[in-house]
mmCIF file of C-alpha atoms and ligand atoms in Angstrom:
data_model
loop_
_atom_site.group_PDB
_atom_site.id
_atom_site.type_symbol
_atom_site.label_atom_id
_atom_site.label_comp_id
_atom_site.label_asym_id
_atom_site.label_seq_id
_atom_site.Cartn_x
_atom_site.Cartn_y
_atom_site.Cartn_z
ATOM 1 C CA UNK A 30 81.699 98.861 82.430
ATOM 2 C CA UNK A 31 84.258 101.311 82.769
ATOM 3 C CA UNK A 32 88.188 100.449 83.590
ATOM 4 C CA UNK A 33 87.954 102.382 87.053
ATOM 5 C CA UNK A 34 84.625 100.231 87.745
ATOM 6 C CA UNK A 35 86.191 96.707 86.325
ATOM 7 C CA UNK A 36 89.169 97.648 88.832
ATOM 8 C CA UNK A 37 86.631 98.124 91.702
ATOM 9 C CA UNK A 38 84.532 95.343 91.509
ATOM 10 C CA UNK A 39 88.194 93.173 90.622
ATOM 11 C CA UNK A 40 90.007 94.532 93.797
ATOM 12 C CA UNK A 41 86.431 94.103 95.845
ATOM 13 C CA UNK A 42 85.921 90.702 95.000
ATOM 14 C CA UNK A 43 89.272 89.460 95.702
ATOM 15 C CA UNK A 44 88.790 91.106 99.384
ATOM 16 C CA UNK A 45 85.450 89.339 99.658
ATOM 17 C CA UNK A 46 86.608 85.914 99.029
ATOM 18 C CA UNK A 47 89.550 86.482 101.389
ATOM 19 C CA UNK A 48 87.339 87.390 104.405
ATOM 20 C CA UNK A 49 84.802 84.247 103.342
ATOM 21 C CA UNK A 50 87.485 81.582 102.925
ATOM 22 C CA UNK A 51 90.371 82.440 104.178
ATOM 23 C CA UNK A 52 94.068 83.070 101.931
ATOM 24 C CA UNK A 53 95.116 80.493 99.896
ATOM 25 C CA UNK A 54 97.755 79.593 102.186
ATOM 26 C CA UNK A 55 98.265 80.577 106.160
ATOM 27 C CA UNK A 56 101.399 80.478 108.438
ATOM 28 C CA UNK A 57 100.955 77.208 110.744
ATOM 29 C CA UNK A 58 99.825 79.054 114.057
ATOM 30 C CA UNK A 59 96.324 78.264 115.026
ATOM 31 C CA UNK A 60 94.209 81.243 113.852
ATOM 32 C CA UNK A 61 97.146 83.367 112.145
ATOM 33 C CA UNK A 62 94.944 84.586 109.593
ATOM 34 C CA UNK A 63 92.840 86.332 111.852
ATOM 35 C CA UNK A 64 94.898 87.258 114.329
ATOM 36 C CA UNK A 65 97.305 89.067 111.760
ATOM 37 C CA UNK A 66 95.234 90.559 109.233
ATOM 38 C CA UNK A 67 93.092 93.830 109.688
ATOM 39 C CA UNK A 68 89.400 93.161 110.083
ATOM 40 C CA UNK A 69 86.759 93.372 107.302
ATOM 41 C CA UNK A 70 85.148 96.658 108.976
ATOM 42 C CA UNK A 71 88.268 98.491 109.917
ATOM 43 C CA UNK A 72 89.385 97.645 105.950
ATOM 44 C CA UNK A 73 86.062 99.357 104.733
ATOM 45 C CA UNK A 74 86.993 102.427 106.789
ATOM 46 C CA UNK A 75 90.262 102.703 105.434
ATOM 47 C CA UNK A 76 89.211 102.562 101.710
ATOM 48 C CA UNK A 77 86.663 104.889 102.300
ATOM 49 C CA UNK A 78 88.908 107.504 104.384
ATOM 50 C CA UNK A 79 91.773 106.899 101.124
ATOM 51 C CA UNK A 80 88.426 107.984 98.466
ATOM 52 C CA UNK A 81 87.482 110.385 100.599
ATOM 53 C CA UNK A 82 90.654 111.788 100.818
ATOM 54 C CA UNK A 83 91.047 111.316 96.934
ATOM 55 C CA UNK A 84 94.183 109.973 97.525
ATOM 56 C CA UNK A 85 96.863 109.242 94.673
ATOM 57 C CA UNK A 86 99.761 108.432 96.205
ATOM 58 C CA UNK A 87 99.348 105.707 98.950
ATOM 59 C CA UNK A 88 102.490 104.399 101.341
ATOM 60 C CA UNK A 89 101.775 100.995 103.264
ATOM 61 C CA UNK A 90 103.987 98.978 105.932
ATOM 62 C CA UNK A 91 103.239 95.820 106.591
ATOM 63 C CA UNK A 92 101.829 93.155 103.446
ATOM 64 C CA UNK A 93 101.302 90.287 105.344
ATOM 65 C CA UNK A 94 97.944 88.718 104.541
ATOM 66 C CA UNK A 95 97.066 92.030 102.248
ATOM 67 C CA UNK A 96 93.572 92.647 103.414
ATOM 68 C CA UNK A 97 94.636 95.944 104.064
ATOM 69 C CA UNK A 98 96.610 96.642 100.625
ATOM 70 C CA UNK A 99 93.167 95.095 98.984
ATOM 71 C CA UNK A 100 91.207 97.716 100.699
ATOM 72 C CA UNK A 101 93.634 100.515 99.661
ATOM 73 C CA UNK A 102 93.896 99.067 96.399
ATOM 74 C CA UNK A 103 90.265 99.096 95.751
ATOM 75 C CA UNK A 104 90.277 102.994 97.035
ATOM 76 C CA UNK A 105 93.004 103.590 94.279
ATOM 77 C CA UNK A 106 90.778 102.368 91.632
ATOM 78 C CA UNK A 107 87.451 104.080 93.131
ATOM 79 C CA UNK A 108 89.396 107.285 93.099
ATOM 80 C CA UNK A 109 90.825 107.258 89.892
ATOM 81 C CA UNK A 110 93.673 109.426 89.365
ATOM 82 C CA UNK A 111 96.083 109.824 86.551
ATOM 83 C CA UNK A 112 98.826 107.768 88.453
ATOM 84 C CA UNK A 113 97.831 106.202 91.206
ATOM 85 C CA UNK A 114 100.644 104.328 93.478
ATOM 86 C CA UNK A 115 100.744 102.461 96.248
ATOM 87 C CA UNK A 116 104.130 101.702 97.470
ATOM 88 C CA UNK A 117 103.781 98.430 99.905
ATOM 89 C CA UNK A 118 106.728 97.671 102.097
ATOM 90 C CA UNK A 119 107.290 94.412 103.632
ATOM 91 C CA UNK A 120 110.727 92.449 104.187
ATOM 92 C CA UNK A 121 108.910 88.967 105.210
ATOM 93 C CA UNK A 122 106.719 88.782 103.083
ATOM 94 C CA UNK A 123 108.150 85.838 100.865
ATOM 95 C CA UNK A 124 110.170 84.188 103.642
ATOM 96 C CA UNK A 125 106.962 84.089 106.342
ATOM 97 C CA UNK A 126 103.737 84.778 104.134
ATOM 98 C CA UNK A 127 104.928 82.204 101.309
ATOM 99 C CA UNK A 128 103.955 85.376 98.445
ATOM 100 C CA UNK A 129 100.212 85.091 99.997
ATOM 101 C CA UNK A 130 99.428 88.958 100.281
ATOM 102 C CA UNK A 131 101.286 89.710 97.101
ATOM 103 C CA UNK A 132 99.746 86.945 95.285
ATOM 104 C CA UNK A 133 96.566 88.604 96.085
ATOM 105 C CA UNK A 134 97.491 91.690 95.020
ATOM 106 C CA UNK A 135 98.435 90.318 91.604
ATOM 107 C CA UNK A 136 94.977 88.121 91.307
ATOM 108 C CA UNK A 137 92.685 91.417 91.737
ATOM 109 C CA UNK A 138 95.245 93.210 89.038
ATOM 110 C CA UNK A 139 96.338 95.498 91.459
ATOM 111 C CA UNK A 140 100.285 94.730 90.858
ATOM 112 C CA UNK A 141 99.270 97.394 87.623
ATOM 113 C CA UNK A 142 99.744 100.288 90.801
ATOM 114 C CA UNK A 143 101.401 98.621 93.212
ATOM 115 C CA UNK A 144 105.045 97.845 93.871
ATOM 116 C CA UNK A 145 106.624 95.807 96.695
ATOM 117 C CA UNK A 146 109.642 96.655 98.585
ATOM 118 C CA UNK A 147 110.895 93.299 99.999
ATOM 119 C CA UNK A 148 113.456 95.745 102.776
ATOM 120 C CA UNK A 149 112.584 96.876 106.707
ATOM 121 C CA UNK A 150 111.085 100.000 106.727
ATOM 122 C CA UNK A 151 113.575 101.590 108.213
ATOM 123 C CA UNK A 152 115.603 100.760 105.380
ATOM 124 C CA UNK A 153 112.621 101.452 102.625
ATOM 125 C CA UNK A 154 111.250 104.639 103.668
ATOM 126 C CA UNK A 155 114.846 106.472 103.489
ATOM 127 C CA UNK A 156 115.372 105.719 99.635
ATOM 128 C CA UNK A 157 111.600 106.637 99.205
ATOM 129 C CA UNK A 158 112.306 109.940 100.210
ATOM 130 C CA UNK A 159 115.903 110.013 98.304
ATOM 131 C CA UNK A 160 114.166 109.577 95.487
ATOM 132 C CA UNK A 161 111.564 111.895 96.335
ATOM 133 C CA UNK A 162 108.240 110.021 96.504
ATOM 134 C CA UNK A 163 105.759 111.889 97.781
ATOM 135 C CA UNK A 164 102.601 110.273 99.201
ATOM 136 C CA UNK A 165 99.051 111.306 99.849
ATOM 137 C CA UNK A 166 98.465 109.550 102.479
ATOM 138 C CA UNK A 167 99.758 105.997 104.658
ATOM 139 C CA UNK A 168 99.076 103.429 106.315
ATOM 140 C CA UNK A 169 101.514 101.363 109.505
ATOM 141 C CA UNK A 170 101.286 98.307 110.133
ATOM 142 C CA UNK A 171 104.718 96.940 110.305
ATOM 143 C CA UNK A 172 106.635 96.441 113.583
ATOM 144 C CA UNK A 173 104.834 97.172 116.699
ATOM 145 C CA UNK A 174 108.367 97.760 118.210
ATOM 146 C CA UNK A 175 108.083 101.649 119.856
ATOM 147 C CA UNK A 176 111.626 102.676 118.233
ATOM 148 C CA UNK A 177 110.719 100.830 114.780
ATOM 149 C CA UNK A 178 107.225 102.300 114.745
ATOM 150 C CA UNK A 179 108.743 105.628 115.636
ATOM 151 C CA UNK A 180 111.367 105.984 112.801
ATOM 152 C CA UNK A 181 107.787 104.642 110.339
ATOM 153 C CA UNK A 182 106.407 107.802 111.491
ATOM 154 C CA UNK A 183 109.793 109.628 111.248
ATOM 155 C CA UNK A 184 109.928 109.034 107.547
ATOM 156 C CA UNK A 185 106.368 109.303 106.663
ATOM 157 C CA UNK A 186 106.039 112.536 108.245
ATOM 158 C CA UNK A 187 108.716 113.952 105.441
ATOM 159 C CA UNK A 188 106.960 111.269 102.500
ATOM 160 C CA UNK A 189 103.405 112.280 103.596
ATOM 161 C CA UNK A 190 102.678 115.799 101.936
ATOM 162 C CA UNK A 191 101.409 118.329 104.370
ATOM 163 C CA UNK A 192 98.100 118.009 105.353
ATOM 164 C CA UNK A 193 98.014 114.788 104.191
ATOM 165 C CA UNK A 194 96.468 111.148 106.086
ATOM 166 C CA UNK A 195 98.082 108.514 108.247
ATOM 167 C CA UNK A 196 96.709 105.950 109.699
ATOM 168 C CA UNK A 197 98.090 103.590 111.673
ATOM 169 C CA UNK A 198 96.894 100.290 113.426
ATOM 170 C CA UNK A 199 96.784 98.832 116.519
ATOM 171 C CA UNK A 200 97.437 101.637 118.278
ATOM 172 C CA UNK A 201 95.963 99.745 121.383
ATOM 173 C CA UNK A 202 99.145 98.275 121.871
ATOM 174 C CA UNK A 203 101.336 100.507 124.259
ATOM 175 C CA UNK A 204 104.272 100.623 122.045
ATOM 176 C CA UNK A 205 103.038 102.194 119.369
ATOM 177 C CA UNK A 206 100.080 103.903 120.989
ATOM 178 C CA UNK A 207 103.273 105.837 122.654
ATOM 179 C CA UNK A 208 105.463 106.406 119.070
ATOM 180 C CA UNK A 209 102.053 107.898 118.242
ATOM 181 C CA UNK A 210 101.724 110.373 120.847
ATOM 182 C CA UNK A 211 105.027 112.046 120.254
ATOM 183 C CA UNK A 212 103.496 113.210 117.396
ATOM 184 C CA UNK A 213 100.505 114.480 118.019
ATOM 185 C CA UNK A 214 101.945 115.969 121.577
ATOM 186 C CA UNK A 215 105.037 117.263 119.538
ATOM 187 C CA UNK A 216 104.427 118.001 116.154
ATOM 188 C CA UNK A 217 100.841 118.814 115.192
ATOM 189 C CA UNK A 218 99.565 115.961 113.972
ATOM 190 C CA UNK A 219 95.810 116.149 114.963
ATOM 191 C CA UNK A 220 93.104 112.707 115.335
ATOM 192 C CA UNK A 221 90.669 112.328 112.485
ATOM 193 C CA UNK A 222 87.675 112.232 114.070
ATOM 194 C CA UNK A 223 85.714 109.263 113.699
ATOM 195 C CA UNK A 224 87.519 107.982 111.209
ATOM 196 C CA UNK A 225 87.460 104.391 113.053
ATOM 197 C CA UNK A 226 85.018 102.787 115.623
ATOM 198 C CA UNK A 227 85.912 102.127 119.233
ATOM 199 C CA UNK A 228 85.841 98.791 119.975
ATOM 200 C CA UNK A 229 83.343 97.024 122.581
ATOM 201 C CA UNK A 230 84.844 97.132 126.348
ATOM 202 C CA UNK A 231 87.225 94.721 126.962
ATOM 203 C CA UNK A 232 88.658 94.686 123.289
ATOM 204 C CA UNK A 233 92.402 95.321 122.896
ATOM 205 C CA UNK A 234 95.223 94.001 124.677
ATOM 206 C CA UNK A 235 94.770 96.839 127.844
ATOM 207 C CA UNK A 236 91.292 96.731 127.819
ATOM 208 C CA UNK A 237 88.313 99.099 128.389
ATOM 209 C CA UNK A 238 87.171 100.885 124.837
ATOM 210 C CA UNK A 239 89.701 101.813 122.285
ATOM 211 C CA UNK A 240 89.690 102.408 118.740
ATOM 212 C CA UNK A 241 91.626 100.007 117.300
ATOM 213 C CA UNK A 242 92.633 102.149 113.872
ATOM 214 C CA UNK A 243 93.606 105.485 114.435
ATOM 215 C CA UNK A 244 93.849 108.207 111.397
ATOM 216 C CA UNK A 245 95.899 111.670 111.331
ATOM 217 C CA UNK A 246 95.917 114.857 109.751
ATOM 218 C CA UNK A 247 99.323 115.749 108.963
ATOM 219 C CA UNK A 248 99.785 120.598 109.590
ATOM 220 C CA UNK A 249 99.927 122.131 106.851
ATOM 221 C CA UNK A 250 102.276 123.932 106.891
ATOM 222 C CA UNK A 251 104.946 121.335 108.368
ATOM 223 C CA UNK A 252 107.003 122.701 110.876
ATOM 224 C CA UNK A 253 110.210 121.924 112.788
ATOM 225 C CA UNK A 254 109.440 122.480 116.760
ATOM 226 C CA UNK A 255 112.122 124.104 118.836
ATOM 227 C CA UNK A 256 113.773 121.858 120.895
ATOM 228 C CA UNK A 257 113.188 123.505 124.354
ATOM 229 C CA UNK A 258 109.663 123.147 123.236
ATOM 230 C CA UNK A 259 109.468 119.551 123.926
ATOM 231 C CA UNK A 260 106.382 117.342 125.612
ATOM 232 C CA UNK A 261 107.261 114.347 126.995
ATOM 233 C CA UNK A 262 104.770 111.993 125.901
HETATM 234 C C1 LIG B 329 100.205 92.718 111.361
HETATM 235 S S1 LIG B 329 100.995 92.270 109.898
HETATM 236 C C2 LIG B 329 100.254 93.257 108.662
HETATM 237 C C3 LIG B 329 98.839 92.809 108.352
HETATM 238 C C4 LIG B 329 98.279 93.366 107.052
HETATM 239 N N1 LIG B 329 98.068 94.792 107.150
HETATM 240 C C5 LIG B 329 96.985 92.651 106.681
HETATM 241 O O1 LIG B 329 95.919 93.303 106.658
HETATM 242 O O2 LIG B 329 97.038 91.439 106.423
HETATM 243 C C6 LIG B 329 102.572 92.980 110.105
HETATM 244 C C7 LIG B 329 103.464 92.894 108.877
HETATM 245 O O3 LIG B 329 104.579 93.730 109.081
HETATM 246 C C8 LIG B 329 105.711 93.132 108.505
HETATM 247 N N2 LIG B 329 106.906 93.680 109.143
HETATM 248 C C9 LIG B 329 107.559 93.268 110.247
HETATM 249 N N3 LIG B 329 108.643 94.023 110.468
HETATM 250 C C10 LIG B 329 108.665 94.967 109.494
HETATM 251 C C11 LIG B 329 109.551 96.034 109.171
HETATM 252 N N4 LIG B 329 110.624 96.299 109.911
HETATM 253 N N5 LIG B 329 109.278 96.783 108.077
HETATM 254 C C12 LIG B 329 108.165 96.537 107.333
HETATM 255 N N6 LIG B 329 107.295 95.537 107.581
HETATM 256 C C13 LIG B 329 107.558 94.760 108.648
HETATM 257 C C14 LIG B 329 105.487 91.630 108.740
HETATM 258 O O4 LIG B 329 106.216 90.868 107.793
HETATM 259 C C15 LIG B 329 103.995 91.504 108.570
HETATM 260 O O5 LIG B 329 103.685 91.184 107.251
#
């Protein structure tokens, strides 16, 4: 067996025993696990839209309960690149996840590519750039405030090279469903096709069908829009 195939099947069994039993260790709410984390199916598409994208460089917001960072993780190691990264950013995750997501990280070995930033995103994302990280592609799922989602997508959209991937989640919720649209309205970011299933009627906190994930191509070139040339969105 091959590193990149011992990293695989590492990364994929960690995510498998996480959707069969559970974490390790959940917040006290009454169904926190699933309620926080990103589903099994939605994880599958991500990984396979970060392989398909042959992705290097990976940005994530939001560790939580890491099913997500698994997924990426395991797309990482599929891939195969010289230096693969995946920057995860997450200020609660020790205080309210007890370790959990990273803990996971580190038990499927993926703590060899990944590196946690324990800082808001809005603090995070700023030195990333300073420093001059540049990503492939990213994936939100921090706040679901509109102005703290907004500045995520503020950042990434100068970390995220152009025509590069990100995808963000939940973007059934109006708040960032409307961070979102400034960007596609405003700045050329254009829907991935596909890229995620809509959800059965009556999913999603305003109803009807709605895909849950959403991915975006980033222009390529970037460009800086007048500012008479404004959509309200
Ligand atoms: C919905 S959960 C992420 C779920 C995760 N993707 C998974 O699959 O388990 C949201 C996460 O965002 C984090 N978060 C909240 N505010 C944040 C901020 N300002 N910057 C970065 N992360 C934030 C929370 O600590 C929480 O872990």
């Amino acid at each position: 067996m091959t590193n990149m195939d011992e990293g695989v099947t590492r990364a994929r069994a960690v995510r498998r025993r996480l959707v069969r039993e559970g974490p390790p260790w959940t917040r006290e709410h009454e169904g926190d696990f699933e309620t926080v984390t990103v589903p099994e199916r939605h994880c599958d598409r991500l990984r396979d839209l970060i392989v398909r994208e042959q992705a290097e460089r990976v940005v994530e917001i939001g560790l939580a309960y890491a099913s997500s960072a698994l997924a990426i993780g395991e797309a990482l190691a599929a891939v195969n690149r010289p230096f693969p990264r995946h920057v995860v950013i997450d200020p609660l995750q020790e205080r309210e996840y007890a370790n959990t997501g990273w803990q996971l990280m580190c038990s499927a070995g993926l703590d060899s590519i990944a590196t946690l930033m324990a800082a808001p995103s809005s603090i995070a994302l700023p030195q990333l750039l300073a420093e001059g990280f540049v990503a492939d592609a990213a994936f939100v799922d921090g706040s679901h405030r509109f102005h703290e989602v907004f500045v995520d997508l503020y950042y990434l959209r100068k970390i995220v090279r152009p025509g590069g991937l990100v995808v963000v989640d939940d973007d059934w919720w109006p708040s960032v469903h409307a961070a979102v649209n400034y960007y596609e309205l405003n700045l050329g970011w254009t829907a991935v096709p596909d890229a995620f299933p809509a959800e059965s009627a009556g999913a999603g906190p305003r109803g009807g069908k709605a895909a849950r994930c959403k991915a975006f191509r980033l222009p390529d070139p970037s460009f800086e829009p007048s500012f008479e040339d404004f959509r309200a969105f």
